[in-house]
Each structure stands twice: as structure tokens, then as C-alpha cells.
Amino acid sequence: DRPLALIAGPCQLESRQHALEMSRALKEVCARAGVGLVYKTSFDKANRTSLGAQRGLGLADSLPIFAEIRESLGIPVLTDVHAPEQCAPVAEAVDVLQIPAFLCRQTDLLVAAAATGAAVNVKKGQFLAPWDMKNVVDKIRGSGNDRILQTERGVSFGYNTLVSDMRALPIMARDSGVPVIFDATHSVQQPGGQGGSSGGQREFVEALARAAVAIGVAGVFVEVHQDPDKAPSDGPNMVPLKAFPALLETLVEFDRLAKARPFRLA
Amino acid sequence: DRPLALIAGPCQLESRQHALEMSRALKEVCARAGVGLVYKTSFDKANRTSLGAQRGLGLADSLPIFAEIRESLGIPVLTDVHAPEQCAPVAEAVDVLQIPAFLCRQTDLLVAAAATGAAVNVKKGQFLAPWDMKNVVDKIRGSGNDRILQTERGVSFGYNTLVSDMRALPIMARDSGVPVIFDATHSVQQPGGQGGSSGGQREFVEALARAAVAIGVAGVFVEVHQDPDKAPSDGPNMVPLKAFPALLETLVEFDRLAKARPFRLA
Amino acid sequence: DRPLALIAGPCQLESRQHALEMSRALKEVCARAGVGLVYKTSFDKANRTSLGAQRGLGLADSLPIFAEIRESLGIPVLTDVHAPEQCAPVAEAVDVLQIPAFLCRQTDLLVAAAATGAAVNVKKGQFLAPWDMKNVVDKIRGSGNDRILQTERGVSFGYNTLVSDMRALPIMARDSGVPVIFDATHSVQQPGGQGGSSGGQREFVEALARAAVAIGVAGVFVEVHQDPDKAPSDGPNMVPLKAFPALLETLVEFDRLAKARPFRLA
Amino acid sequence: DRPLALIAGPCQLESRQHALEMSRALKEVCARAGVGLVYKTSFDKANRTSLGAQRGLGLADSLPIFAEIRESLGIPVLTDVHAPEQCAPVAEAVDVLQIPAFLCRQTDLLVAAAATGAAVNVKKGQFLAPWDMKNVVDKIRGSGNDRILQTERGVSFGYNTLVSDMRALPIMARDSGVPVIFDATHSVQQPGGQGGSSGGQREFVEALARAAVAIGVAGVFVEVHQDPDKAPSDGPNMVPLKAFPALLETLVEFDRLAKARPFRLA
């Protein structure tokens, strides 16, 4: 049971300048807390609520920036892929390919991501039971790649609402033997909750993250932004950068206790 | 308020022979009932529960068969697409491109389907509120295509279960002004309900279809198979071909009454 | 398969005058439509959202009014009971004792209601699966009373929202062999949805009632008021009296068709 | 922020002997852990799934046993009440009156419990949103009693399943200013899940309790039995007595950390 890792970063890759600043700031905070950091950012928001919403820098412009962060800061980079043909080029520039929740059942995407040999972090669909993630993980493993992470990010609960079923964490760990990440910022999303965009409940990020860490997870996924209310996407659920160090410190303490008294399903 | 249309066919395109037999049989039944038929079948099941599950004939082998059915029988053909680059070639051979429910938020796929000029039937995601379909429809319309259908197929309700919220039908019709189809066979799916594959409750297809037609829909979507229990996918929720004529006759009578007394939200 | 019956009336017994007017008006509408009427009204709203909300006339003042309606108009009367000791006196004045949804598992109440020999209409709890109603019905039947009705009124779906799972209707009919009523006005309630009181979506009453009747039910339950927006409770989901005749006429036509083509689960 | 308290005991009061043994054993375990104990046990299981299920010793036989435990062991006793007239006599023998979840909206019961002056622990209905508990608490407070506890025990999630929405804990605390208890054993119930009785998932009790304590609660409610599989009710979700000390020790450590770093909603 290794100590908590963190997947963190702003939702979108907004610009080279922004990415370098955010990644440097997060690296510093995580180093001070003694926590391993994977820097997360998206080159394309492929499933925005509305057609006119800002999608990001795009693949071609983003790859050099990913590579620059990775090399200059010496931290692993994660980004999400949306189509099989993106997997190989993206895997050149980043360390972890992430499969979005809506796409977690798309066999071709899983197989293409697996084939790169990069680590794959697959998010659990909002429509999926925890025990169904075994089939998803098996698609990746069955394609010859064992470097797999799986991420819980809430399940549909009525309309425009997600709920975090904390039982999912030990179920997913037991069923597939693959490390489990808790995505504390998408779990508080309110999908479609603002009509033309998604809402969010940033005020619950810490509560849910504490809960997940107390049960025991390999890592926490948190989207962070220096000014969430001005972010082009996911603002309502991102954590402000200045609140991040205290949050991290708290989680590290709970993680220490949780790993000292591990909980596991038989 | 035009009379009920039907989108029907077996889940998978199993072989040229099977497709020709099924489409002929369905055409005959629909003609006898005086109902317009769109023949549905899939060239690729891209999101099977398990990696090893049978996926279908594939794009290249299926297109000539789609074209043959369309020309020899004179009926429109519908199939689902999973990637933007499939849209243009598939639109050469079929009349309606269908967007799968899991993919209903993937902007690039919606835009590519819209760009073909073919009619687009977009399924409502299992994770989506009825009022959120307006944003989905607007992505297609905003790409210059007004030939749009939208299909209700159930919403997540706990684990491995869908529920059909009948309020969704008039909400979707009112909000986007686009014809609403009720998918009576996927609405009774039990996603992941059999461990390595999805279960289904064929016995409720008629009940839900009667309900939807009584409220008033443009069409009903029903997967039909001559021997569902031997079908390579979706067997548990498909309707046996020999039960189909009586089902259709019943729905036509309810539709006549529903259209004579139309229900509309203000 | 007997023709549709109706359980209708205002939520609360507001006054003798109001009750006599409403029951007369409803009797007339139902007679014109050829539909049997059970007049429904409550002497006590025992589970209002807030302490200060108006609860009704109370038991002692209501019983003579129930008796007067029953005798002067010659129609059966239904009211709900909340405690075992209310059952015997109430059964003197009314024909049907109704068990509220929240109380459908309270054994003593079910047994006391059964013991009166009056007909018992038990509402399905918002927290109950359709197949669990068999146990509820069996408590009444096991107490020696076979005059039982069961009523579907929606199931919890996220927060402050109910959904009507239409599969419940044939499941309940099959499992217990007892007539099924669809409560079209409480099914569109939004429990607690207005902070200090419940909201409702009156605009969906007809849609859900059409759906239920098309599947096939013994009766429909509708709360009706001459001026719902001024009613002391359940205003947002009651049907205005002047809209009631057209609604009833539509339901009768769907019922005729549904009974001519009965749907039953094996 | 006072240290964690515990409400614990077997589901049913099975016999005087059993109650004395269980309460003594629990008192000892809690004393060793330095945790305040409220002994919980029921004199009547008033809402069993089936008519034939064992209901308990009954009111008259139980009151002297409650009083004996309270006096001989010097620990507060809690039991649930189901009817207004039970409140006064029960309050003579116990310290805390508990309102069952199904009954949390029954105004007369809340008012009668409040009127005794005893502390009242009200369980949140499985059909209730967290913010709706304020209205429930206000019914008790508005009746002149400020000694109130509120308990989260899961919310309906599809059929025969509950989910613990951990956001409920801080919402309930903020909205009503009343201490929040997390019921870790009823939260893992599967209502009606075994046909004629409820199932349960004892293996998740610790996970959910850790999560709740990490967020911060006033207390945890746990049903404990020396041999759960032979218990007359709730066996599938009760914690075996011999597993209880280790569970408690873990929770105490998480509580210490949680109270040192309190989480509160603004």
C-alpha cells in the first residue's frame, strides 16, 4: 500500500504559458507535501454541453507543450484521448492516456490506448456499476497492457446529479486488482445543470476526497485552477489553487492513517 | 401529427442472407399494417461488455448489403456510426445515421454526421436529462442539418437497470421541435446485468411501447430477430419475429387514438 | 377486465360545503363518461412537509361529512388512515380505507385496516420495488381481508423527484392478483421541491395517465380541485375541475382499447 | 467538536438475558476505547417485510429491561417508537426516543416524542433529500424540544438498494445545526432484497463508517450481535461482536484526525 498519489491540473490546456505556470505551482505544492504528482490537462474537450463552448488548444499545438512540461519539470503528464487514432501520437508526448467516462465502453479506443504501451487511466462511466469495471479493465489487459488505473467519478442519480457510492472503491480494487483513483472534482459535477453548461459543487470536493482517502485509494484526481470562475470549462467544480495546499495536507494525513489500517474486501 | 413509423431490425448485421430475409419479412409485416418502416441493423457493436464478444460484419462488408436492401426493397436503412470518419462513407449506403447513446455528447461525431446531409437519429444518453437533449439536437442543427430524430431509450436507475421516464417524450418534443422515437427494446435492457454481457426484459417491450404510443410519439424503435435467444447480441431484449405482427397491430390502434387526441406540453 | 374506475376528489376535506360541491360535480362528470367513481378526500394530512401547514378538518368533524356524501350521492367514499385506532371508526363512515405510501410497511396499521372488513387501498411506498408489494398485500390478505387495491404513485429518483416506472403496473398485478390503480397526481409530485412544501408538475398528469391506462389498470386516482392554486395542499399537482371532463373522456377511450387488447405478464 | 459517540446494540431486544449480556459487552468495549455509548435496541420491529416475521418482546415486557440496563450499567438507552401514544411511557424508561426513517414525516409522532422532553433521534427517510431534514428537525424544535439528533441511513437508489451520499452529512449539519449520526449498518441494507426479508452487505460497514467519520460526524450508529446470522432481524447487515473492538479503534483514530481538521460547509 503505497502513499497517496495525485493527478492534478486545470481542466483545459489554455495556453503554453498557463500550463507551465500551473504545472510548476502544482509540482511545488506536491513536493512540499511529499506527494507524487501526475499533471493532468486536456487538449480537447470533446463532449461539451453546447456546440459553441470552448474546446481547447487541439492536438497538434498541445503535444509540444505536454513534452515540454514533462521534460522541463520531470513530472509525468496525463491527458485524455477521444479517438483511436489519437492514441499513438499522444503517447509520444505524455505518460498516461486517459479514457473519458462516456467512452469507457468503446472497445476500439481501449484497445488502441492499450497498444501504445503507455499507462492507461480509464474513468468509470456515469452509467456503470462498480462490478462492471472489471470488463472494462479486462479489455485493456486483454490487449496486452498491464499498466492500468481506474477512476471513480460518480454515478447517475436522478437528473443532472451524480452521487459517489463509496462502496465502489473497494469493489473496483478487489474485482480487477488495479489501482483505484477517486476523482473528487468531477464527482461533484452537476451534468447539464446550468442549461447550456454543467454546474458543480466545489464546496463538497474536500468532503468526498476525505471519505475516499479514509477508505483507501491509490490516488486522488483533482482539477485545480488559479481562478476557477474564469476557467473556460468545469469552473464550478475546480479547486482554487490557493486552497489546494491545505486540502492536500489534510488528505495526506488521512492517507497515512488509512494505509496504516488498510481496508480490503475479502 | 403523422401516423406512427417504425424503426426495426435485428441488432447485428449477421450476414447478407440473414439481413435480406429479415428486411423482407419486416417490410411485409409493416406493409400489411400500413406502417412506414426504416430497417435498422448494425455493422459494428463497438461497445460490447466484453472484449471477446462478437462485433458484427464490419464497415466494408456491410455497406454493399445496406445498399442492396435499400435498392431491392425500396425501404430506408438506418445504421449507427461510432467515429467521425465513418459518417461520409456510411451515408452513401444508408438513409439515416444513428448516434449511439453513449456517444450523444461527442461533438465531432455529431458534426460529421450532420455534414453528410443524411437524416440523423440521435439516442439520448442513459446519463442525460430529457431537457439536455436540446443541446444535443442543437449541435446537429447548428451544423446545418435539420433532418433530425431523437430517441429515448431509458435512463440509469440504480445499477444495471434503466427506467423509462415517460415525461421525457413530451419534454423532448417540446424543447427541440424534433420528432421523438421510443426505443422499446433497449429501454428494457439490463446493462451489464449478466456479468459478461447485458441482460434484458423482453416481456416489458409491449407495455412500454403501448405507454409511449399512447402519449404520442413519431415512431417506435424495436429490435426484432427470428430467434433472439441465438442472436449474437441483445437477445434478451429483442422481440421474436413471430410476435411482431400482433405487437405492431396493437401499437397502430393506440397510435390512431393518440393522434386523434394529441397530447402536447405548453 | 372491467372498465376503468376512478378514484377522485380534492386532496383535503376543506369544509362540508366544499366536499358536497366537489363530490356532486365529480359524480356528474363521471356519470356522463360512464365511469364508476370513488370519492377521495383526506380528514388529516399527517405528514406535511412543515409543522405549520394546514392539516384538515380532523377525524371527528369529517366522519359525518363522509357519511353524508355516501348517503346523499350514493357513491363510495375513500379516505386515508394513519393510525391503527382510526381504522374502525373511519370504516363506519367510508367504503375504502387507504394506507398512505410512507406507512405501507407498518404492520399494525395494515392489520387494523384489514380487520374492519372494509376495502383497503394500499399505496406503494416511494422506496419500494414493485415486487415488494406482494409482501404488503399479503399482510392484508393474511389478516383475512381480500378486498384489496394497490396503488402505484412513483418511486424515488434522485432528490425531490419521483419517476413512474410503468413496468410496475403489470408486475404488481401479476405478483399479487390484486387490482392496480395508477395515482396520476401524486406521481407528478416533487416531494419537498419547494423548500417548505412539495412541488408538482400538473402538466404531466395526462401523459402518465394515458400511459398507465394503455398498459391496462383497474383504475386511475386523480386529485381534482376547482382552484388548485388556492388549495391548502398538493395544489401544484392537482387537476383543475374544468379540465377534468376532457381528461376523463380521453382516458375512457384508451381504456376501451386497452381492455380489448389486454396486456398481461406471464 | 466533541469526540465520536456510539449508538450500538442488537437490532431486537431478544430477551432480558441477551440484552444484559450485549449491553455489558458493548459498554466494556466502548469504555476501553474511551467512547461514549448509547445502547440501542428495539422492543418492536413494526415494519417487517412479512407478516410472519418476528417482531420482538413488545412494549410492556421491554420497559423494565430498558430501565434495568440504564440503572445497572449507567449507560443511556435508545429505542424506537412507532406511535404517538408510545412516546410518554417509553420516555420513562429510556434516554433517547428514535423516530424510524419511514415515519420521519409523521407529524403527530414527532410532536409526541418532542413533548416527552427526552432526546429525540430522527432518522432520515430513504425518500428524503438531505436539505429536507431541516423541516423534520424543525417539527421537533418547533414543539419545544432542542435535544435532537438526526441520522443518515442511506437514500433509495434504484430498487432494493440504498446509497450513502456523503454530501448529506455536512448539509444536514449546516442546515439544522443539530448533531449528525451516521448509521453504518442500515446504510448497507438491501431493502426487500431477499424476497420475504431484507438483505445486507455487512462487508461495507467499515468502509462507509470510515468515510463518514473522516468527513466529521457526532456519532456512528452500528447494530452489533454476537451471532448475526442467527439474529431474528437485520442479520445480514449487523456487525459481529468480536469484530466490533477493532472497528471501533479504527473509527476513533479517524475521528481524532477529523476533529483536529474539521470540515464545515459555509
Coordinates of C-alpha atoms in Angstrom, one line a residue, chain A residues 48-227:
Chain A
R48 CA -19.0 20.0 -24.2
T49 CA -22.7 20.6 -23.4
S50 CA -23.0 23.1 -26.3
L51 CA -21.6 23.4 -29.8
G52 CA -20.2 26.9 -29.2
A53 CA -18.3 26.1 -26.0
Q54 CA -14.5 26.4 -26.0
R55 CA -12.8 23.1 -26.7
G56 CA -9.1 23.8 -26.1
L57 CA -5.8 24.1 -28.0
G58 CA -6.2 21.0 -30.1
L59 CA -3.9 18.0 -30.5
A60 CA -1.1 19.5 -32.7
D61 CA -0.5 22.5 -30.6
S62 CA -0.7 20.7 -27.4
L63 CA 1.8 17.8 -27.9
P64 CA 4.9 20.0 -27.8
I65 CA 3.6 21.7 -24.6
F66 CA 3.0 18.3 -22.9
A67 CA 6.5 17.2 -23.9
E68 CA 8.0 20.5 -22.6
I69 CA 6.3 20.1 -19.2
R70 CA 7.4 16.5 -18.9
E71 CA 11.0 17.3 -19.7
S72 CA 11.5 20.6 -18.0
L73 CA 9.7 19.7 -14.8
G74 CA 10.4 16.0 -14.7
I75 CA 6.8 15.1 -13.9
P76 CA 4.6 12.6 -15.7
V77 CA 1.8 14.1 -17.8
L78 CA -1.7 12.7 -18.3
T79 CA -4.3 13.7 -21.0
D80 CA -7.5 12.2 -22.3
V81 CA -7.9 10.7 -25.8
H82 CA -11.2 10.6 -27.7
A83 CA -10.4 8.6 -30.8
P84 CA -8.3 5.5 -31.5
E85 CA -6.0 7.3 -34.0
Q86 CA -5.1 9.9 -31.3
C87 CA -3.6 7.3 -29.0
A88 CA -0.2 6.7 -30.7
P89 CA 0.8 10.3 -31.3
V90 CA -0.4 11.4 -27.8
A91 CA 1.5 8.6 -26.2
E92 CA 4.7 10.0 -27.6
A93 CA 4.3 13.2 -25.5
V94 CA 2.6 12.0 -22.3
D95 CA 2.9 9.2 -19.8
V96 CA -0.7 8.3 -19.1
L97 CA -3.6 8.1 -21.6
Q98 CA -6.9 8.7 -20.0
I99 CA -10.2 7.2 -21.3
P100 CA -13.2 9.6 -20.7
A101 CA -16.1 8.2 -18.7
F102 CA -18.6 8.4 -21.6
L103 CA -16.2 6.4 -23.8
C104 CA -15.2 3.7 -21.3
R105 CA -17.1 1.0 -23.2
Q106 CA -15.7 1.9 -26.7
T107 CA -13.6 -1.1 -27.4
D108 CA -11.5 0.3 -30.3
L109 CA -10.4 3.3 -28.1
L110 CA -9.4 1.0 -25.2
V111 CA -7.5 -1.3 -27.5
A112 CA -5.7 1.5 -29.2
A113 CA -4.7 3.1 -25.9
A114 CA -3.5 -0.2 -24.6
A115 CA -1.5 -0.9 -27.7
T116 CA 0.7 2.2 -27.1
G117 CA 2.2 0.6 -24.0
A118 CA 1.6 3.9 -22.1
A119 CA -0.2 3.7 -18.8
V120 CA -4.0 3.9 -19.2
N121 CA -6.3 5.6 -16.7
V122 CA -9.9 4.6 -17.5
K123 CA -12.8 6.5 -15.9
K124 CA -15.8 4.7 -14.8
G125 CA -18.9 5.6 -16.9
Q126 CA -21.7 7.5 -15.0
F127 CA -24.0 4.7 -16.2
L128 CA -21.8 1.8 -14.9
A129 CA -22.0 -0.4 -11.8
P130 CA -18.7 -0.8 -9.9
W131 CA -18.5 -4.5 -10.7
D132 CA -18.9 -3.7 -14.5
M133 CA -15.5 -2.0 -14.5
K134 CA -13.8 -5.4 -14.4
N135 CA -15.0 -5.9 -18.0
V136 CA -13.6 -2.6 -19.0
V137 CA -10.2 -3.2 -17.3
D138 CA -10.1 -6.7 -19.0
K139 CA -10.4 -5.1 -22.4
I140 CA -7.2 -3.2 -21.7
R141 CA -5.4 -6.1 -20.0
G142 CA -6.6 -8.5 -22.7
S143 CA -4.9 -6.2 -25.2
G144 CA -1.5 -6.8 -23.6
N145 CA -1.2 -3.8 -21.3
D146 CA -1.0 -4.1 -17.5
R147 CA -0.3 -0.5 -16.6
I148 CA -3.9 0.4 -15.8
L149 CA -5.6 2.8 -13.4
Q150 CA -9.3 3.1 -12.9
T151 CA -11.1 6.2 -11.7
E152 CA -14.4 6.6 -9.9
R153 CA -16.1 9.9 -10.8
G154 CA -19.7 9.4 -9.6
V155 CA -22.8 7.6 -10.9
S156 CA -26.1 9.0 -12.3
F157 CA -28.6 9.7 -9.6
G158 CA -31.8 11.2 -10.9
Y159 CA -31.3 14.1 -13.4
N160 CA -28.4 16.5 -13.5
T161 CA -26.9 14.9 -10.4
L162 CA -24.2 12.4 -9.6
V163 CA -23.7 10.5 -6.4
S164 CA -20.4 9.0 -5.1
D165 CA -21.1 5.5 -3.9
M166 CA -18.1 4.9 -1.7
R167 CA -18.6 1.1 -1.9
A168 CA -17.4 1.4 -5.5
L169 CA -13.8 2.0 -4.4
P170 CA -13.1 -1.4 -2.6
I171 CA -15.3 -3.2 -5.2
M172 CA -13.3 -1.9 -8.1
A173 CA -10.0 -2.7 -6.3
R174 CA -11.0 -6.2 -5.4
D175 CA -12.5 -7.2 -8.8
S176 CA -9.8 -6.1 -11.1
G177 CA -6.7 -5.8 -8.9
V178 CA -5.9 -2.4 -10.5
P179 CA -5.2 0.8 -8.5
V180 CA -8.3 3.0 -7.9
I181 CA -8.3 6.7 -8.2
F182 CA -11.1 8.9 -6.8
D183 CA -11.9 11.9 -9.0
A184 CA -13.0 14.4 -6.4
T185 CA -13.8 17.3 -8.8
H186 CA -15.9 15.5 -11.5
S187 CA -17.8 13.7 -8.7
V188 CA -19.3 17.0 -7.7
Q189 CA -20.3 18.0 -11.2
Q190 CA -23.9 18.7 -12.0
P191 CA -24.1 17.5 -15.6
G192 CA -26.1 19.9 -17.7
G193 CA -27.1 21.6 -14.5
Q194 CA -26.8 25.1 -15.9
G195 CA -28.7 24.6 -19.1
G196 CA -26.0 25.3 -21.7
S197 CA -23.2 24.0 -19.5
S198 CA -22.5 21.8 -16.4
G199 CA -22.7 23.1 -12.9
G200 CA -20.7 21.9 -9.9
Q201 CA -20.5 21.9 -6.2
R202 CA -16.9 22.8 -5.4
E203 CA -17.7 23.0 -1.7
F204 CA -18.0 19.2 -1.5
V205 CA -14.6 18.3 -3.0
E206 CA -12.9 18.1 0.3
A207 CA -15.6 16.0 2.0
L208 CA -15.7 13.4 -0.8
A209 CA -11.9 13.3 -1.0
R210 CA -11.6 12.8 2.7
A211 CA -14.1 9.9 2.6
A212 CA -12.4 8.2 -0.3
V213 CA -8.9 8.5 1.2
A214 CA -10.2 7.2 4.5
I215 CA -11.4 4.1 2.8
G216 CA -8.2 3.8 0.9
V217 CA -7.3 4.7 -2.6
A218 CA -4.2 4.8 -4.7
G219 CA -4.7 8.4 -5.7
V220 CA -7.0 11.4 -5.9
F221 CA -7.8 13.3 -9.1
V222 CA -8.4 17.0 -8.6
E223 CA -8.8 19.7 -11.1
V224 CA -7.2 22.9 -9.9
H225 CA -7.2 26.4 -11.4
Q226 CA -5.8 29.7 -10.2
D227 CA -9.2 31.4 -11.0

